[in-house]
Amino acid sequence: MEIISRLLENYYYFVSMVLFIIGIHTMLTHSNLIKKVIGMNIMDTSIFLFFVSIGYRRGGMAPIIQPGVEAEMYVNPLPSALILTGIVVAVSVTAYALSLIVELYKQYGTCCANEIAQIRAREES
Amino acid sequence: MSLHLPVISIALLLLASFVMPLLRRGARAAALPFTLSVLGAVFTVSLYLIYLVESRGAFSYHVGGWPPPWGVELYIDHLAVYMMMVLSSICLVVMVYGARDLYHEIRAEVMSWYYTLYLLLLASMIGIALTNDLFTLFVFLEISTISACGIISIKKDRECIEASFKYLILSVLGSGCVLLGVAMIYMITGYLNYDFVAQELPQAIAEYPYNILMALSLFIVGFSVKSALFPLHIWLPDAHSSAPSPSSAVLSGLVIKIYAAAILRLLFRVFPAELFEVVPVLDILLFLSVLAVMAGSIFAMVQEDIKRMLAYSSIAQIGFVFMGIGLFGNRALLGGLVHIFNHALMKSMLFLAAGLIIYAAGIRNIRDLRGIGVRMPLTMGAFAIGAFSMVGIPGTNGFISKWHLALGALDLGRPFFVAIILLSSLLNGIYYLPIVINAFFGVKIEPRSEHRDVPGMMLVPVLILAAGVIFFGFYPGPILALLEQAIVL
Amino acid sequence: MEAVFYNFMPIWTVMFPIFMSMVIFIISRRSEKLRDGLSVATAVVTFFSVAAMYPYLAAGNIIDYTIFDILPGLGVSVRVDILSFSLAIISSFVWMLVAIYSIDYMSHEHGGDRYYPIFIFTLGSCLGIFMAGDFFTLFIFFELMSLISYVLVIHEETREALRAGYKYLIMTIIGGLALFFAIILTFELAGTVSLSQGTLITAAGTLPFLAFLSFLVGFGMKAGMFPLHVWLPDAHPVAPSPASALLSGIMLKTGAYGMLRVLFTVFNIPLVKETGWDMIMLVLAVITILLGSAVALTQEDLKRRLAYSSVGQMGYIILGMALLNETALVGDVFHIFSHALMKSTLFLAAGAIIWKTGLRNINDLQGIGKKMPVTMGAFTIAALAMIGIPPLNGFLSKWTLALGALEAGAPLYVVVLLISSLLNGLYYLPIIIAAFFGGEEEEEGGHHGEGIPFNIQEAAHRMVIPVAILGLACIVFGLMPNNFAFELSLRTASFLINAGMP
């Protein structure tokens, strides 16, 4: 029971882990290259959510210090700042992966990894 | 001033890489000398840093003057300068070769982009070697991923594109694991700086054992994917064999090993030693390394494409590096670390020699290499030296690393691993030596296509690396002395 | 001053041929005559350089000089004691004669430009093995010699030669790795692998035993010890005959030399006796002797028969050292001398015959003795010495070995020696009888099948003379019991018994 209650309490960790696994699963098992990239993004996003939720405090304020206003608790801004970098990286990786897919589509006429493998096997034999 | 040198060299590489695409028309001819001089400068800096670290000891550098835990910190110790030296020296030599070779592998318009990616890759690898901060590590990791895939896919044929896509997906998976690990660590300790994390972790073990274990396993999985530790090596053979030869040389010689060095740093500087007593992480690494050594050699034996064979051989050799880490003894670690340099020398040399053969004769299939030694005696001579070094013939640097690894295994009372090392050497002999023999003796096959002359600028780097293989086989003293200080556990 | 000079001598004797092999390689493109002359000159100079060390060594000195250290306790060094000298002198002597022999032999073969540099390089690396001051240096030269002599094995580049060469190479690598393992274990246990530190491993245990076994595999591979001899009967016959003479006559002895060092320097007699490791060697030696001799009987190819005979003879040498007493050791070292002389005579004589007639099958050699009396005469002497007929040198070594076996209280080995001698007789005598007395009816009753061509006479002088000298040496070293070789054997034996210390 205790585990469940703790899970419920930290449900955002749980959700991000589920997303992470969904992402990895999509990335590794789907043969459609676009879906692989989508899976990659789901995985990345799950990590970002996880990271950001670490910094979150229930009832915390955005860490903007205004004169005269004294908040009791601030949300930790560092994870959010870091994740900005992470998002940039993820976007560029996605762009690069998509450009590779475009090129592959030009060469093989398909976006399916299995079909590409078949074409290559046919060429070799 | 000299304390700023590490960050200056990274900045210089980054800057140079951004300048490259800006060079237009007439200025394009300047790209190569510019790249080479930047690489040369970084190499000189790395030598100077070795001197600095040897004389003053390790030092840390706060980027922008912000002290940790807020600022980014670089930690320049013996291991870091060693890695920096290895990276920059091999990169320099390979670039000299690549300047000519690349013109027949990639289109001339994208040459300047190749320089960009190449410099970016070196910058990110040096960053990984120097950083003392988990998040910076992740950023450099991603830069290295993209640029490493880039120098494969820049050759626009279908194998390269497909291989780099496969590499990219698995590599991103690896970085994802690392980032999640970083998040776990941050969640527990509230720090990203190695030293601060290392301070916090011992107390945190009791409170959050599972999180730490989770982080540790995520790091190990992530870095194993990137350094192609068996059974996560599936991307490597395609990627390394289809890439342009200079890229293969750098990828196989350096890129997979920098991740091994990074995990080494994490294991020994961040995670508390008590953790290894609870969880047999090192034994798992050791087990995987043995599998890697054996499987890599066995797969290499059945390959027909010479670059594919070299790629599989790299899987076996990275196993040696991890074996050194997994054995966790002073001498074994020394063997594993010195193998980083030794293997970088010989594998990049072998890839470049293979590239020369492909360039001059257009041959990739091992069976067609018969008699090539008569036509290209120097290239095949260098290849032979590399092959001997792979087998571990004394007088070559491969012997030195195997010697230390084997002694290290004996120090720990585990002669089983000596047997593995010897067995793998035997397997290496079985697949490397017939190539050399067939190249020099036996039935000659008439060249199918016209035979191109080998330009001196491509041959000289191969010979330099071959000379290095011999030189460090007889004179490993300085390297070993540096590493002995790096691994004071 | 004198010591400095002699410290330098081994380096010179090893490096000079290695250097000259490069010179020969360069010269061979210009002039074949110069190449041949230079090869012979190098071998002669090397022989005299080795001989020049004798006065110093005879005075009881040992040359011991460390050139540099690669790692602490592990470096490149030279050391010449009486054992090294014995092996070096016989090697360079045979090498010199074979060099002279090669000139005419190789003039009909292709690839002399490759043969001579390798030939001379192998001389240097072989001497390097004998004069190495520690196991690491020994290992370097051992691997160099093994790998380089591959080129000699496959010289003909026929399919058969390449297959034999591949087998040779794989076995060499296995042997090299075993040696590597053994050296690492020794280093781990003793902290050094130098030959001049006295006994390196003094206590028994699992690791010492592993070291012993690995040494046995590493050197046994080279020495053609059962069950690691499989490469030998393939590799030796396919090489050109002068190279076979060296492979069988000299290079096998590097394995024996290594084993001697292992028994008497790495370990010591009490330890080996106490642990019973000598029994392993004795059993293997007996099997090697009987197997080599028995299989030789079944071989039709002359050179293959000689190669199997080498397996059997190496068995004697392993047996002699495993008996671990002084008398047996005298016989052992003397047998190294004898076998080097006998086997190179046989191979060179066989080479001369093959060179002249192109025939390799024993049944075809009817009546060859009348056509080539000197060559076959030398062959006969060496074959009789192999069988152990007095007063030839083979008799003397077998006699001493038998005495040693009796001293060790093991008359069984004397029986083994006798059986093997009998077998030797069975396979050598028919060749001799056929050569001198066979073939007459055939000649009269019309020629049928493949036989010896009619117009055959002696081979060129430069081939016959080395064969004759070697054949003569077999008699000389047998007739006079107090000869130079026997003297050396006596001193070497007493040197080894005293655990490698003078």
Short mmCIF file of C-alpha atoms in Angstrom, two decimals, chain B residues 415, chain C residues 181 185 189 203-213 277:
data_model
loop_
_atom_site.label_atom_id
_atom_site.label_comp_id
_atom_site.label_asym_id
_atom_site.label_seq_id
_atom_site.Cartn_x
_atom_site.Cartn_y
_atom_site.Cartn_z
CA PRO B 415 44.63 -15.88 -14.70
CA PHE C 181 51.84 -16.29 -20.91
CA LEU C 185 53.71 -15.59 -15.10
CA LEU C 189 56.23 -14.56 -9.64
CA ALA C 203 58.41 -22.74 -4.98
CA ALA C 204 55.89 -25.10 -6.51
CA GLY C 205 52.25 -24.16 -6.92
CA THR C 206 49.55 -23.68 -9.48
CA LEU C 207 51.03 -20.61 -11.12
CA PRO C 208 54.54 -22.05 -11.38
CA PHE C 209 53.07 -25.19 -12.84
CA LEU C 210 51.09 -23.14 -15.35
CA ALA C 211 54.29 -21.28 -16.20
CA PHE C 212 56.12 -24.54 -16.69
CA LEU C 213 53.41 -25.94 -18.93
CA TRP C 277 57.36 -32.17 -13.81
#
